[in-house]
Amino acid sequence: MSLDATNWAWKLELNEKPGGSRKPLKRLLLLSLADRAGEDHCCYPSMARLERDTGLERKTVLKIIAELLEEGLIEDTGERKGTTKRVKVYRLMGIHGREMMPNLAPLSPMNSTNNGTTNHANNGTLNSAVNGTQNLPKNLSEESKYKNTWLDVEKLETEVFLANDQISFQALITAPWFERERRAFEIYNQDRLSNVNLMLYHFADWLIHAYSHKYNKRVTHQVTAEQTQSSKTQSMSPKQIHYFAQRLAQHTGFASCYADVGETLAGFSSRVAKLLQDPKQQHAWQSYLSDVGFETKPNTLSVSKP
């Protein structure tokens, strides 16, 4: 496995064309190729291996490989390996590994380990682990240990997609409870997780669980409760609405409150009938409806004959 190739696969900016493969799937396949790459950034996993690594069907794997070749992210070296000499060898393109990095500049006097300076561990300095210093994670608050160091939104989107492609990632990260759950996750895992990719893997599951079992369930419960209440309140048939709209229009107290100036009795009655189609309005006018002979009982309906 090439660490440079893996880092390249994570950080690579991917395109998503109409009719093409989705970015999370392309990144997943690139990560699988990078995991099989050597220091020369070449790999030759079989189709069966790629299918097992990614969980994708063969036709999907072949489609993504064709797209990666077209975009110049990988190339077919022309070499073939394997027992049958038929497995293609691909090279991952554009990786700037450690062997291509310029030589590092020498240490400045401040950082020299020979002069007893600020960062020297033997002299009780700023970063000395012995003397309890400023920059050690153990001296930071639990939350600040992780701040801006592990939450990679693009990687998190990939993990969420792979775990559950039915949930909108944007709905998760823009939810008002997102920051609350992030803090809870960091505190819960303060002494458990140290690998960034592993944290993102578990945080994706954490968010999906919170969405499915806490917040989304709460919204569903509220909607169901409103629907149940509406079904209980909805107790007037169309004929009853027409009949009691006329009775209400003739009710002196009701008319003095709700009739418009110059409105005819027929027009007022028609307007009241439209409003009575709303169960909430029926509930709001329950006392007036009772005055004109409409009576409600739990799960039953009783109308006093005029």
CSV table of N, CA and C in Angstrom, one decimal, residues 65-165:
chain,number,residue,atom,x,y,z
A,65,ILE,N,-13.8,2.8,-14.1
A,65,ILE,CA,-12.5,2.7,-14.6
A,65,ILE,C,-12.4,3.5,-15.9
A,66,ALA,N,-13.4,3.3,-16.8
A,66,ALA,CA,-13.4,3.9,-18.1
A,66,ALA,C,-13.4,5.5,-17.9
A,67,GLU,N,-14.1,5.9,-16.9
A,67,GLU,CA,-14.2,7.4,-16.7
A,67,GLU,C,-12.9,7.9,-16.1
A,68,LEU,N,-12.3,7.1,-15.2
A,68,LEU,CA,-11.0,7.5,-14.6
A,68,LEU,C,-9.9,7.6,-15.7
A,69,LEU,N,-9.9,6.6,-16.6
A,69,LEU,CA,-9.0,6.6,-17.7
A,69,LEU,C,-9.2,7.9,-18.6
A,70,GLU,N,-10.5,8.1,-18.9
A,70,GLU,CA,-10.8,9.3,-19.8
A,70,GLU,C,-10.4,10.6,-19.1
A,71,GLU,N,-10.5,10.7,-17.8
A,71,GLU,CA,-10.2,11.9,-17.1
A,71,GLU,C,-8.7,12.0,-16.8
A,72,GLY,N,-7.9,11.0,-17.1
A,72,GLY,CA,-6.5,11.1,-16.9
A,72,GLY,C,-6.0,10.9,-15.5
A,73,LEU,N,-6.9,10.3,-14.7
A,73,LEU,CA,-6.6,10.1,-13.3
A,73,LEU,C,-5.8,8.8,-13.1
A,74,ILE,N,-6.0,7.8,-14.0
A,74,ILE,CA,-5.2,6.6,-14.1
A,74,ILE,C,-4.9,6.4,-15.6
A,75,GLU,N,-3.9,5.5,-15.8
A,75,GLU,CA,-3.5,5.1,-17.2
A,75,GLU,C,-3.2,3.7,-17.2
A,76,ASP,N,-3.5,3.1,-18.4
A,76,ASP,CA,-3.2,1.7,-18.6
A,76,ASP,C,-1.7,1.6,-19.1
A,77,THR,N,-0.9,1.0,-18.3
A,77,THR,CA,0.6,0.9,-18.6
A,77,THR,C,0.8,0.0,-19.8
A,78,GLY,N,-0.1,-0.8,-20.2
A,78,GLY,CA,0.1,-1.8,-21.2
A,78,GLY,C,0.6,-3.1,-20.7
A,79,GLU,N,1.1,-3.1,-19.5
A,79,GLU,CA,1.6,-4.3,-18.9
A,79,GLU,C,0.5,-5.2,-18.3
A,80,ARG,N,0.7,-6.5,-18.4
A,80,ARG,CA,-0.3,-7.4,-17.9
A,80,ARG,C,0.4,-8.4,-16.9
A,81,LYS,N,-0.3,-8.6,-15.8
A,81,LYS,CA,0.2,-9.5,-14.8
A,81,LYS,C,-0.8,-10.6,-14.4
A,82,GLY,N,-0.5,-11.3,-13.3
A,82,GLY,CA,-1.4,-12.4,-12.9
A,82,GLY,C,-1.0,-13.7,-13.5
A,83,THR,N,-1.6,-14.7,-13.0
A,83,THR,CA,-1.3,-16.1,-13.5
A,83,THR,C,-1.6,-16.2,-15.0
A,84,THR,N,-2.6,-15.5,-15.4
A,84,THR,CA,-3.0,-15.6,-16.9
A,84,THR,C,-2.4,-14.5,-17.7
A,85,LYS,N,-1.6,-13.6,-17.1
A,85,LYS,CA,-1.1,-12.4,-17.7
A,85,LYS,C,-2.1,-11.6,-18.5
A,86,ARG,N,-3.3,-11.5,-17.8
A,86,ARG,CA,-4.4,-10.8,-18.4
A,86,ARG,C,-4.9,-9.6,-17.5
A,87,VAL,N,-4.3,-9.5,-16.3
A,87,VAL,CA,-4.7,-8.4,-15.4
A,87,VAL,C,-4.0,-7.1,-15.8
A,88,LYS,N,-4.8,-6.1,-16.1
A,88,LYS,CA,-4.2,-4.8,-16.5
A,88,LYS,C,-3.4,-4.2,-15.3
A,89,VAL,N,-2.3,-3.5,-15.6
A,89,VAL,CA,-1.6,-2.7,-14.6
A,89,VAL,C,-1.9,-1.3,-14.9
A,90,TYR,N,-2.5,-0.6,-13.8
A,90,TYR,CA,-2.8,0.8,-13.9
A,90,TYR,C,-1.8,1.6,-13.1
A,91,ARG,N,-1.5,2.8,-13.6
A,91,ARG,CA,-0.7,3.8,-12.9
A,91,ARG,C,-1.6,5.0,-12.4
A,92,LEU,N,-1.5,5.3,-11.2
A,92,LEU,CA,-2.3,6.4,-10.6
A,92,LEU,C,-1.5,7.7,-11.0
A,93,MET,N,-2.2,8.7,-11.6
A,93,MET,CA,-1.5,9.8,-12.2
A,93,MET,C,-1.6,11.1,-11.3
A,94,GLY,N,-0.5,11.8,-11.3
A,94,GLY,CA,-0.5,13.1,-10.6
A,94,GLY,C,-0.2,13.0,-9.1
A,95,ILE,N,0.4,11.9,-8.7
A,95,ILE,CA,0.8,11.8,-7.3
A,95,ILE,C,2.1,12.5,-7.0
A,96,HIS,N,2.2,13.4,-6.1
A,96,HIS,CA,3.4,14.0,-5.7
A,96,HIS,C,3.9,13.4,-4.4
A,97,GLY,N,4.6,12.4,-4.4
A,97,GLY,CA,5.0,11.6,-3.2
A,97,GLY,C,6.2,12.3,-2.5
A,98,ARG,N,6.6,11.6,-1.5
A,98,ARG,CA,7.7,12.1,-0.7
A,98,ARG,C,9.0,12.1,-1.4
A,99,GLU,N,9.1,11.2,-2.4
A,99,GLU,CA,10.4,11.2,-3.2
A,99,GLU,C,10.5,12.4,-4.1
A,100,MET,N,9.4,13.1,-4.3
A,100,MET,CA,9.4,14.3,-5.2
A,100,MET,C,9.4,15.6,-4.5
A,101,MET,N,9.4,15.5,-3.2
A,101,MET,CA,9.4,16.8,-2.4
A,101,MET,C,10.8,17.4,-2.4
A,102,PRO,N,10.9,18.7,-2.4
A,102,PRO,CA,12.2,19.4,-2.3
A,102,PRO,C,12.8,19.1,-0.9
A,103,ASN,N,14.2,19.2,-0.9
A,103,ASN,CA,14.9,19.1,0.4
A,103,ASN,C,14.4,20.1,1.4
A,104,LEU,N,14.3,19.6,2.6
A,104,LEU,CA,13.9,20.5,3.7
A,104,LEU,C,15.0,21.5,4.1
A,105,ALA,N,14.6,22.7,4.4
A,105,ALA,CA,15.6,23.7,4.9
A,105,ALA,C,16.1,23.2,6.2
A,106,PRO,N,17.4,23.6,6.6
A,106,PRO,CA,17.9,23.2,7.9
A,106,PRO,C,17.2,23.9,9.0
A,107,LEU,N,17.3,23.4,10.2
A,107,LEU,CA,16.6,23.9,11.3
A,107,LEU,C,17.1,25.3,11.6
A,108,SER,N,16.2,26.2,12.0
A,108,SER,CA,16.6,27.6,12.4
A,108,SER,C,17.2,27.5,13.8
A,109,PRO,N,17.9,28.5,14.2
A,109,PRO,CA,18.5,28.5,15.6
A,109,PRO,C,17.4,28.3,16.6
A,110,MET,N,16.2,28.8,16.4
A,110,MET,CA,15.2,28.6,17.4
A,110,MET,C,14.8,27.2,17.6
A,111,ASN,N,14.9,26.4,16.5
A,111,ASN,CA,14.5,25.0,16.6
A,111,ASN,C,15.7,24.0,16.8
A,112,SER,N,16.9,24.6,16.9
A,112,SER,CA,18.1,23.7,16.9
A,112,SER,C,18.0,22.8,18.2
A,113,THR,N,18.4,21.6,18.0
A,113,THR,CA,18.4,20.6,19.1
A,113,THR,C,19.8,20.6,19.8
A,114,ASN,N,20.7,21.4,19.2
A,114,ASN,CA,22.1,21.4,19.8
A,114,ASN,C,22.3,22.6,20.7
A,115,ASN,N,21.4,23.6,20.7
A,115,ASN,CA,21.7,24.8,21.4
A,115,ASN,C,20.9,25.1,22.6
A,116,GLY,N,20.0,24.1,23.0
A,116,GLY,CA,19.2,24.3,24.1
A,116,GLY,C,18.2,25.4,23.9
A,117,THR,N,17.4,25.3,22.8
A,117,THR,CA,16.5,26.4,22.5
A,117,THR,C,15.1,26.0,22.8
A,118,THR,N,14.1,26.8,22.3
A,118,THR,CA,12.7,26.7,22.8
A,118,THR,C,12.1,25.4,22.6
A,119,ASN,N,12.5,24.6,21.5
A,119,ASN,CA,11.8,23.4,21.3
A,119,ASN,C,12.6,22.2,21.7
A,120,HIS,N,13.7,22.4,22.4
A,120,HIS,CA,14.6,21.3,22.8
A,120,HIS,C,13.9,20.6,24.0
A,121,ALA,N,13.7,19.2,23.9
A,121,ALA,CA,13.0,18.5,24.9
A,121,ALA,C,13.8,18.3,26.2
A,122,ASN,N,15.1,18.5,26.2
A,122,ASN,CA,15.9,18.3,27.4
A,122,ASN,C,16.1,19.6,28.2
A,123,ASN,N,15.6,20.7,27.8
A,123,ASN,CA,15.9,22.0,28.5
A,123,ASN,C,14.6,22.6,29.1
A,124,GLY,N,13.6,21.8,29.2
A,124,GLY,CA,12.3,22.4,29.8
A,124,GLY,C,11.8,23.5,29.0
A,125,THR,N,11.5,23.3,27.7
A,125,THR,CA,11.1,24.3,26.8
A,125,THR,C,9.6,24.3,26.5
A,126,LEU,N,9.3,25.2,25.5
A,126,LEU,CA,7.9,25.4,25.2
A,126,LEU,C,7.2,24.1,24.9
A,127,ASN,N,7.8,23.2,24.1
A,127,ASN,CA,7.1,22.0,23.6
A,127,ASN,C,7.6,20.7,24.3
A,128,SER,N,8.3,20.9,25.5
A,128,SER,CA,8.8,19.7,26.2
A,128,SER,C,7.7,18.9,26.8
A,129,ALA,N,7.7,17.6,26.5
A,129,ALA,CA,6.6,16.8,27.0
A,129,ALA,C,6.8,16.6,28.5
A,130,VAL,N,8.0,16.8,29.0
A,130,VAL,CA,8.3,16.6,30.5
A,130,VAL,C,7.7,17.7,31.3
A,131,ASN,N,7.7,18.9,30.8
A,131,ASN,CA,7.3,20.1,31.6
A,131,ASN,C,5.9,20.6,31.4
A,132,GLY,N,5.1,19.9,30.7
A,132,GLY,CA,3.7,20.3,30.5
A,132,GLY,C,3.6,21.6,29.8
A,133,THR,N,3.6,21.6,28.5
A,133,THR,CA,3.8,22.8,27.7
A,133,THR,C,2.6,23.2,26.9
A,134,GLN,N,2.7,24.3,26.1
A,134,GLN,CA,1.6,24.9,25.5
A,134,GLN,C,1.0,24.0,24.4
A,135,ASN,N,1.7,23.3,23.6
A,135,ASN,CA,1.2,22.7,22.4
A,135,ASN,C,0.8,21.3,22.5
A,136,LEU,N,1.0,20.7,23.7
A,136,LEU,CA,0.6,19.3,23.8
A,136,LEU,C,-0.9,19.1,23.9
A,137,PRO,N,-1.5,18.2,23.1
A,137,PRO,CA,-2.9,18.0,23.1
A,137,PRO,C,-3.5,17.7,24.5
A,138,LYS,N,-2.7,17.1,25.4
A,138,LYS,CA,-3.2,16.8,26.7
A,138,LYS,C,-3.5,18.1,27.6
A,139,ASN,N,-2.9,19.2,27.1
A,139,ASN,CA,-3.1,20.4,27.9
A,139,ASN,C,-4.2,21.3,27.3
A,140,LEU,N,-4.9,20.8,26.2
A,140,LEU,CA,-6.0,21.5,25.6
A,140,LEU,C,-7.3,20.9,26.1
A,141,SER,N,-8.4,21.7,25.9
A,141,SER,CA,-9.7,21.2,26.3
A,141,SER,C,-10.0,20.0,25.4
A,142,GLU,N,-10.9,19.2,25.8
A,142,GLU,CA,-11.2,18.0,25.0
A,142,GLU,C,-11.7,18.3,23.7
A,143,GLU,N,-12.6,19.4,23.6
A,143,GLU,CA,-13.1,19.7,22.3
A,143,GLU,C,-12.1,20.3,21.4
A,144,SER,N,-11.2,21.2,21.9
A,144,SER,CA,-10.2,21.8,21.1
A,144,SER,C,-9.2,20.9,20.5
A,145,LYS,N,-9.1,19.7,21.1
A,145,LYS,CA,-8.1,18.7,20.5
A,145,LYS,C,-8.5,18.4,19.1
A,146,TYR,N,-9.8,18.4,18.8
A,146,TYR,CA,-10.2,17.9,17.5
A,146,TYR,C,-10.5,19.1,16.5
A,147,LYS,N,-10.7,20.3,17.1
A,147,LYS,CA,-11.2,21.4,16.3
A,147,LYS,C,-10.3,21.6,15.0
A,148,ASN,N,-11.0,21.6,13.9
A,148,ASN,CA,-10.3,21.9,12.6
A,148,ASN,C,-9.2,20.9,12.3
A,149,THR,N,-9.2,19.7,12.9
A,149,THR,CA,-8.1,18.7,12.6
A,149,THR,C,-8.6,17.4,12.0
A,150,TRP,N,-9.9,17.1,12.2
A,150,TRP,CA,-10.4,15.8,11.7
A,150,TRP,C,-11.6,15.9,10.8
A,151,LEU,N,-12.4,16.9,10.9
A,151,LEU,CA,-13.7,16.9,10.2
A,151,LEU,C,-13.5,17.4,8.8
A,152,ASP,N,-13.3,16.4,7.9
A,152,ASP,CA,-13.2,16.6,6.5
A,152,ASP,C,-14.5,16.4,5.9
A,153,VAL,N,-15.2,17.5,5.4
A,153,VAL,CA,-16.6,17.3,4.9
A,153,VAL,C,-16.7,16.4,3.7
A,154,GLU,N,-15.8,16.5,2.8
A,154,GLU,CA,-15.9,15.7,1.6
A,154,GLU,C,-15.7,14.2,1.9
A,155,LYS,N,-14.8,13.9,2.8
A,155,LYS,CA,-14.6,12.5,3.2
A,155,LYS,C,-15.8,12.0,4.0
A,156,LEU,N,-16.4,12.9,4.8
A,156,LEU,CA,-17.6,12.5,5.6
A,156,LEU,C,-18.8,12.3,4.7
A,157,GLU,N,-18.9,13.1,3.6
A,157,GLU,CA,-19.9,12.8,2.6
A,157,GLU,C,-19.8,11.5,2.0
A,158,THR,N,-18.6,11.1,1.7
A,158,THR,CA,-18.4,9.8,1.1
A,158,THR,C,-18.8,8.7,2.0
A,159,GLU,N,-18.4,8.8,3.3
A,159,GLU,CA,-18.7,7.8,4.3
A,159,GLU,C,-20.3,7.7,4.5
A,160,VAL,N,-20.9,8.8,4.5
A,160,VAL,CA,-22.4,8.8,4.7
A,160,VAL,C,-23.1,8.2,3.5
A,161,PHE,N,-22.6,8.5,2.3
A,161,PHE,CA,-23.1,7.9,1.1
A,161,PHE,C,-23.0,6.4,1.1
A,162,LEU,N,-21.8,5.9,1.4
A,162,LEU,CA,-21.5,4.5,1.4
A,162,LEU,C,-22.3,3.8,2.5
A,163,ALA,N,-22.6,4.5,3.6
A,163,ALA,CA,-23.4,3.8,4.7
A,163,ALA,C,-24.9,3.8,4.4
A,164,ASN,N,-25.4,4.9,3.8
A,164,ASN,CA,-26.8,5.0,3.5
A,164,ASN,C,-27.0,6.1,2.4
A,165,ASP,N,-27.2,5.6,1.2
A,165,ASP,CA,-27.3,6.6,0.1
A,165,ASP,C,-28.7,7.2,-0.1
